[in-house]
Amino acid sequence: MALSAQEGRWYAVRTQPRAEDRAQFNLKNQGFEVFTPRIARAVRHARKHAWRLTPLFPGYTFVRLDASRQRWRPIDSTYGVACIVKLGGAPAPLPLGLVEHMRTLADENGLVTGLREAIAVGDIVRVIGGPFDNWLGEVLGLPEKDRVRLLISMATRDIRIEVPASAAVLVERAADRPPRISRSGKMERSHASRE
């Protein structure tokens, strides 16, 4: 019961620990369209450095289905799957365009690259690798060809860092976020506009 590219919505599926590949394989065998975004992460083993493709969202994969016409309950009993993410007992669809946009930034293996031209000032990105691995930051600027300047909010203060463009993966566009209200009651778009 495969769906065409225009039918259905994307849903998050929680997988069993480190079973994203198993879940993806078994869901595809059942006829579902599945997408597991991946990133290249540096790993160190036995004094050797290597790059390994790991899920961008560990423990999750995405499946497209039409919940009103398609049986979704078998997903919960699929080998490698813990459950489909539900809200009130029914599958909770992801916002329109979220997975579609990630797919445009990914290759056929699901490898998502931090395409510099896809990142703009004010966007929210996830840092991949290094001391700020998995931290979210707001893009303050693009100072050099392959660098991104970010503002990362820590517990007590905000810090500014620069990371390689390849280590920044787009999470949310600035245009998609509502404006923030400052302490003085004025609307502001982002920290980047204050720089």
PDB file of N, CA, C and O in Angstrom, residues 48-88:
ATOM      1  N   LYS A  48      42.166   5.684  16.279  1.00  0.00           N
ATOM      2  CA  LYS A  48      41.927   5.993  14.874  1.00  0.00           C
ATOM      3  C   LYS A  48      40.685   6.857  14.770  1.00  0.00           C
ATOM      4  O   LYS A  48      39.714   6.652  15.479  1.00  0.00           O
ATOM      5  N   HIS A  49      40.744   7.824  13.873  1.00  0.00           N
ATOM      6  CA  HIS A  49      39.605   8.690  13.616  1.00  0.00           C
ATOM      7  C   HIS A  49      38.942   8.240  12.317  1.00  0.00           C
ATOM      8  O   HIS A  49      39.623   7.967  11.334  1.00  0.00           O
ATOM      9  N   ALA A  50      37.640   8.182  12.349  1.00  0.00           N
ATOM     10  CA  ALA A  50      36.885   7.821  11.153  1.00  0.00           C
ATOM     11  C   ALA A  50      35.573   8.594  11.155  1.00  0.00           C
ATOM     12  O   ALA A  50      35.128   9.086  12.198  1.00  0.00           O
ATOM     13  N   TRP A  51      34.968   8.696   9.978  1.00  0.00           N
ATOM     14  CA  TRP A  51      33.670   9.336   9.851  1.00  0.00           C
ATOM     15  C   TRP A  51      32.627   8.255   9.710  1.00  0.00           C
ATOM     16  O   TRP A  51      32.787   7.313   8.943  1.00  0.00           O
ATOM     17  N   ARG A  52      31.545   8.395  10.467  1.00  0.00           N
ATOM     18  CA  ARG A  52      30.464   7.415  10.429  1.00  0.00           C
ATOM     19  C   ARG A  52      29.141   8.148  10.256  1.00  0.00           C
ATOM     20  O   ARG A  52      28.916   9.191  10.866  1.00  0.00           O
ATOM     21  N   LEU A  53      28.275   7.598   9.424  1.00  0.00           N
ATOM     22  CA  LEU A  53      26.938   8.165   9.265  1.00  0.00           C
ATOM     23  C   LEU A  53      26.088   7.765  10.463  1.00  0.00           C
ATOM     24  O   LEU A  53      25.916   6.582  10.729  1.00  0.00           O
ATOM     25  N   THR A  54      25.592   8.758  11.182  1.00  0.00           N
ATOM     26  CA  THR A  54      24.735   8.500  12.339  1.00  0.00           C
ATOM     27  C   THR A  54      23.445   9.288  12.173  1.00  0.00           C
ATOM     28  O   THR A  54      23.419  10.311  11.487  1.00  0.00           O
ATOM     29  N   PRO A  55      22.366   8.827  12.795  1.00  0.00           N
ATOM     30  CA  PRO A  55      21.098   9.554  12.662  1.00  0.00           C
ATOM     31  C   PRO A  55      21.197  10.971  13.224  1.00  0.00           C
ATOM     32  O   PRO A  55      21.806  11.196  14.274  1.00  0.00           O
ATOM     33  N   LEU A  56      20.587  11.926  12.523  1.00  0.00           N
ATOM     34  CA  LEU A  56      20.540  13.305  12.997  1.00  0.00           C
ATOM     35  C   LEU A  56      19.707  13.388  14.267  1.00  0.00           C
ATOM     36  O   LEU A  56      20.009  14.156  15.173  1.00  0.00           O
ATOM     37  N   PHE A  57      18.652  12.579  14.330  1.00  0.00           N
ATOM     38  CA  PHE A  57      17.796  12.501  15.518  1.00  0.00           C
ATOM     39  C   PHE A  57      17.866  11.077  16.048  1.00  0.00           C
ATOM     40  O   PHE A  57      17.044  10.233  15.664  1.00  0.00           O
ATOM     41  N   PRO A  58      18.846  10.776  16.913  1.00  0.00           N
ATOM     42  CA  PRO A  58      18.981   9.402  17.405  1.00  0.00           C
ATOM     43  C   PRO A  58      17.690   8.920  18.065  1.00  0.00           C
ATOM     44  O   PRO A  58      17.074   9.621  18.850  1.00  0.00           O
ATOM     45  N   GLY A  59      17.290   7.710  17.700  1.00  0.00           N
ATOM     46  CA  GLY A  59      16.090   7.113  18.270  1.00  0.00           C
ATOM     47  C   GLY A  59      14.819   7.452  17.517  1.00  0.00           C
ATOM     48  O   GLY A  59      13.728   7.060  17.942  1.00  0.00           O
ATOM     49  N   TYR A  60      14.939   8.154  16.394  1.00  0.00           N
ATOM     50  CA  TYR A  60      13.738   8.529  15.628  1.00  0.00           C
ATOM     51  C   TYR A  60      13.974   8.359  14.131  1.00  0.00           C
ATOM     52  O   TYR A  60      15.091   8.504  13.642  1.00  0.00           O
ATOM     53  N   THR A  61      12.902   8.058  13.436  1.00  0.00           N
ATOM     54  CA  THR A  61      12.868   8.062  11.984  1.00  0.00           C
ATOM     55  C   THR A  61      11.517   8.654  11.593  1.00  0.00           C
ATOM     56  O   THR A  61      10.668   8.879  12.458  1.00  0.00           O
ATOM     57  N   PHE A  62      11.328   8.939  10.327  1.00  0.00           N
ATOM     58  CA  PHE A  62      10.084   9.563   9.879  1.00  0.00           C
ATOM     59  C   PHE A  62       9.406   8.668   8.852  1.00  0.00           C
ATOM     60  O   PHE A  62      10.073   8.077   8.005  1.00  0.00           O
ATOM     61  N   VAL A  63       8.093   8.584   8.927  1.00  0.00           N
ATOM     62  CA  VAL A  63       7.324   7.761   8.003  1.00  0.00           C
ATOM     63  C   VAL A  63       6.178   8.601   7.440  1.00  0.00           C
ATOM     64  O   VAL A  63       5.578   9.399   8.152  1.00  0.00           O
ATOM     65  N   ARG A  64       5.917   8.433   6.132  1.00  0.00           N
ATOM     66  CA  ARG A  64       4.814   9.151   5.492  1.00  0.00           C
ATOM     67  C   ARG A  64       3.649   8.178   5.345  1.00  0.00           C
ATOM     68  O   ARG A  64       3.815   7.071   4.848  1.00  0.00           O
ATOM     69  N   LEU A  65       2.473   8.633   5.776  1.00  0.00           N
ATOM     70  CA  LEU A  65       1.276   7.827   5.614  1.00  0.00           C
ATOM     71  C   LEU A  65       0.039   8.703   5.672  1.00  0.00           C
ATOM     72  O   LEU A  65       0.095   9.839   6.138  1.00  0.00           O
ATOM     73  N   ASP A  66      -1.054   8.164   5.191  1.00  0.00           N
ATOM     74  CA  ASP A  66      -2.347   8.822   5.282  1.00  0.00           C
ATOM     75  C   ASP A  66      -3.091   8.115   6.408  1.00  0.00           C
ATOM     76  O   ASP A  66      -3.658   7.038   6.207  1.00  0.00           O
ATOM     77  N   ALA A  67      -3.092   8.710   7.605  1.00  0.00           N
ATOM     78  CA  ALA A  67      -3.640   8.063   8.791  1.00  0.00           C
ATOM     79  C   ALA A  67      -5.140   7.825   8.689  1.00  0.00           C
ATOM     80  O   ALA A  67      -5.673   6.960   9.379  1.00  0.00           O
ATOM     81  N   SER A  68      -5.830   8.557   7.819  1.00  0.00           N
ATOM     82  CA  SER A  68      -7.277   8.358   7.690  1.00  0.00           C
ATOM     83  C   SER A  68      -7.610   7.165   6.794  1.00  0.00           C
ATOM     84  O   SER A  68      -8.668   6.563   6.950  1.00  0.00           O
ATOM     85  N   ARG A  69      -6.702   6.804   5.869  1.00  0.00           N
ATOM     86  CA  ARG A  69      -6.963   5.694   4.946  1.00  0.00           C
ATOM     87  C   ARG A  69      -6.071   4.489   5.163  1.00  0.00           C
ATOM     88  O   ARG A  69      -6.405   3.389   4.750  1.00  0.00           O
ATOM     89  N   GLN A  70      -4.948   4.685   5.774  1.00  0.00           N
ATOM     90  CA  GLN A  70      -3.948   3.633   5.883  1.00  0.00           C
ATOM     91  C   GLN A  70      -3.866   3.134   7.325  1.00  0.00           C
ATOM     92  O   GLN A  70      -3.936   3.926   8.268  1.00  0.00           O
ATOM     93  N   ARG A  71      -3.708   1.844   7.475  1.00  0.00           N
ATOM     94  CA  ARG A  71      -3.571   1.270   8.818  1.00  0.00           C
ATOM     95  C   ARG A  71      -2.197   1.647   9.376  1.00  0.00           C
ATOM     96  O   ARG A  71      -1.175   1.323   8.787  1.00  0.00           O
ATOM     97  N   TRP A  72      -2.200   2.330  10.514  1.00  0.00           N
ATOM     98  CA  TRP A  72      -0.940   2.762  11.103  1.00  0.00           C
ATOM     99  C   TRP A  72      -0.564   1.941  12.336  1.00  0.00           C
ATOM    100  O   TRP A  72       0.577   1.961  12.779  1.00  0.00           O
ATOM    101  N   ARG A  73      -1.497   1.195  12.908  1.00  0.00           N
ATOM    102  CA  ARG A  73      -1.193   0.422  14.120  1.00  0.00           C
ATOM    103  C   ARG A  73      -0.094  -0.628  13.936  1.00  0.00           C
ATOM    104  O   ARG A  73       0.661  -0.887  14.867  1.00  0.00           O
ATOM    105  N   PRO A  74       0.040  -1.251  12.750  1.00  0.00           N
ATOM    106  CA  PRO A  74       1.147  -2.205  12.586  1.00  0.00           C
ATOM    107  C   PRO A  74       2.532  -1.577  12.760  1.00  0.00           C
ATOM    108  O   PRO A  74       3.505  -2.286  13.035  1.00  0.00           O
ATOM    109  N   ILE A  75       2.623  -0.252  12.626  1.00  0.00           N
ATOM    110  CA  ILE A  75       3.921   0.405  12.807  1.00  0.00           C
ATOM    111  C   ILE A  75       4.437   0.152  14.222  1.00  0.00           C
ATOM    112  O   ILE A  75       5.627  -0.107  14.428  1.00  0.00           O
ATOM    113  N   ASP A  76       3.545   0.206  15.214  1.00  0.00           N
ATOM    114  CA  ASP A  76       3.954   0.023  16.607  1.00  0.00           C
ATOM    115  C   ASP A  76       4.537  -1.360  16.881  1.00  0.00           C
ATOM    116  O   ASP A  76       5.314  -1.538  17.816  1.00  0.00           O
ATOM    117  N   SER A  77       4.157  -2.360  16.090  1.00  0.00           N
ATOM    118  CA  SER A  77       4.660  -3.712  16.323  1.00  0.00           C
ATOM    119  C   SER A  77       5.750  -4.117  15.343  1.00  0.00           C
ATOM    120  O   SER A  77       6.140  -5.272  15.281  1.00  0.00           O
ATOM    121  N   THR A  78       6.242  -3.158  14.576  1.00  0.00           N
ATOM    122  CA  THR A  78       7.318  -3.426  13.618  1.00  0.00           C
ATOM    123  C   THR A  78       8.635  -3.643  14.365  1.00  0.00           C
ATOM    124  O   THR A  78       8.955  -2.917  15.305  1.00  0.00           O
ATOM    125  N   TYR A  79       9.381  -4.639  13.928  1.00  0.00           N
ATOM    126  CA  TYR A  79      10.665  -4.946  14.538  1.00  0.00           C
ATOM    127  C   TYR A  79      11.598  -3.742  14.384  1.00  0.00           C
ATOM    128  O   TYR A  79      11.792  -3.232  13.287  1.00  0.00           O
ATOM    129  N   GLY A  80      12.127  -3.248  15.488  1.00  0.00           N
ATOM    130  CA  GLY A  80      13.008  -2.082  15.495  1.00  0.00           C
ATOM    131  C   GLY A  80      12.293  -0.808  15.894  1.00  0.00           C
ATOM    132  O   GLY A  80      12.931   0.202  16.161  1.00  0.00           O
ATOM    133  N   VAL A  81      10.954  -0.812  15.937  1.00  0.00           N
ATOM    134  CA  VAL A  81      10.162   0.366  16.275  1.00  0.00           C
ATOM    135  C   VAL A  81       9.655   0.245  17.714  1.00  0.00           C
ATOM    136  O   VAL A  81       9.183  -0.810  18.120  1.00  0.00           O
ATOM    137  N   ALA A  82       9.746   1.334  18.466  1.00  0.00           N
ATOM    138  CA  ALA A  82       9.135   1.376  19.801  1.00  0.00           C
ATOM    139  C   ALA A  82       7.676   1.789  19.656  1.00  0.00           C
ATOM    140  O   ALA A  82       6.777   1.117  20.159  1.00  0.00           O
ATOM    141  N   CYS A  83       7.411   2.909  18.960  1.00  0.00           N
ATOM    142  CA  CYS A  83       6.034   3.351  18.706  1.00  0.00           C
ATOM    143  C   CYS A  83       6.054   4.559  17.781  1.00  0.00           C
ATOM    144  O   CYS A  83       7.067   5.241  17.647  1.00  0.00           O
ATOM    145  N   ILE A  84       4.910   4.798  17.162  1.00  0.00           N
ATOM    146  CA  ILE A  84       4.736   6.027  16.402  1.00  0.00           C
ATOM    147  C   ILE A  84       4.375   7.105  17.415  1.00  0.00           C
ATOM    148  O   ILE A  84       3.692   6.832  18.409  1.00  0.00           O
ATOM    149  N   VAL A  85       4.866   8.313  17.254  1.00  0.00           N
ATOM    150  CA  VAL A  85       4.601   9.391  18.202  1.00  0.00           C
ATOM    151  C   VAL A  85       3.129   9.785  18.085  1.00  0.00           C
ATOM    152  O   VAL A  85       2.653  10.100  16.998  1.00  0.00           O
ATOM    153  N   LYS A  86       2.430   9.724  19.225  1.00  0.00           N
ATOM    154  CA  LYS A  86       0.992   9.972  19.236  1.00  0.00           C
ATOM    155  C   LYS A  86       0.658  11.158  20.124  1.00  0.00           C
ATOM    156  O   LYS A  86       1.385  11.491  21.042  1.00  0.00           O
ATOM    157  N   LEU A  87      -0.494  11.739  19.842  1.00  0.00           N
ATOM    158  CA  LEU A  87      -1.051  12.801  20.661  1.00  0.00           C
ATOM    159  C   LEU A  87      -2.517  12.449  20.857  1.00  0.00           C
ATOM    160  O   LEU A  87      -3.279  12.404  19.893  1.00  0.00           O
ATOM    161  N   GLY A  88      -2.895  12.133  22.095  1.00  0.00           N
ATOM    162  CA  GLY A  88      -4.273  11.740  22.364  1.00  0.00           C
ATOM    163  C   GLY A  88      -4.648  10.403  21.758  1.00  0.00           C
ATOM    164  O   GLY A  88      -5.787  10.207  21.365  1.00  0.00           O
TER     165      GLY A  88
END
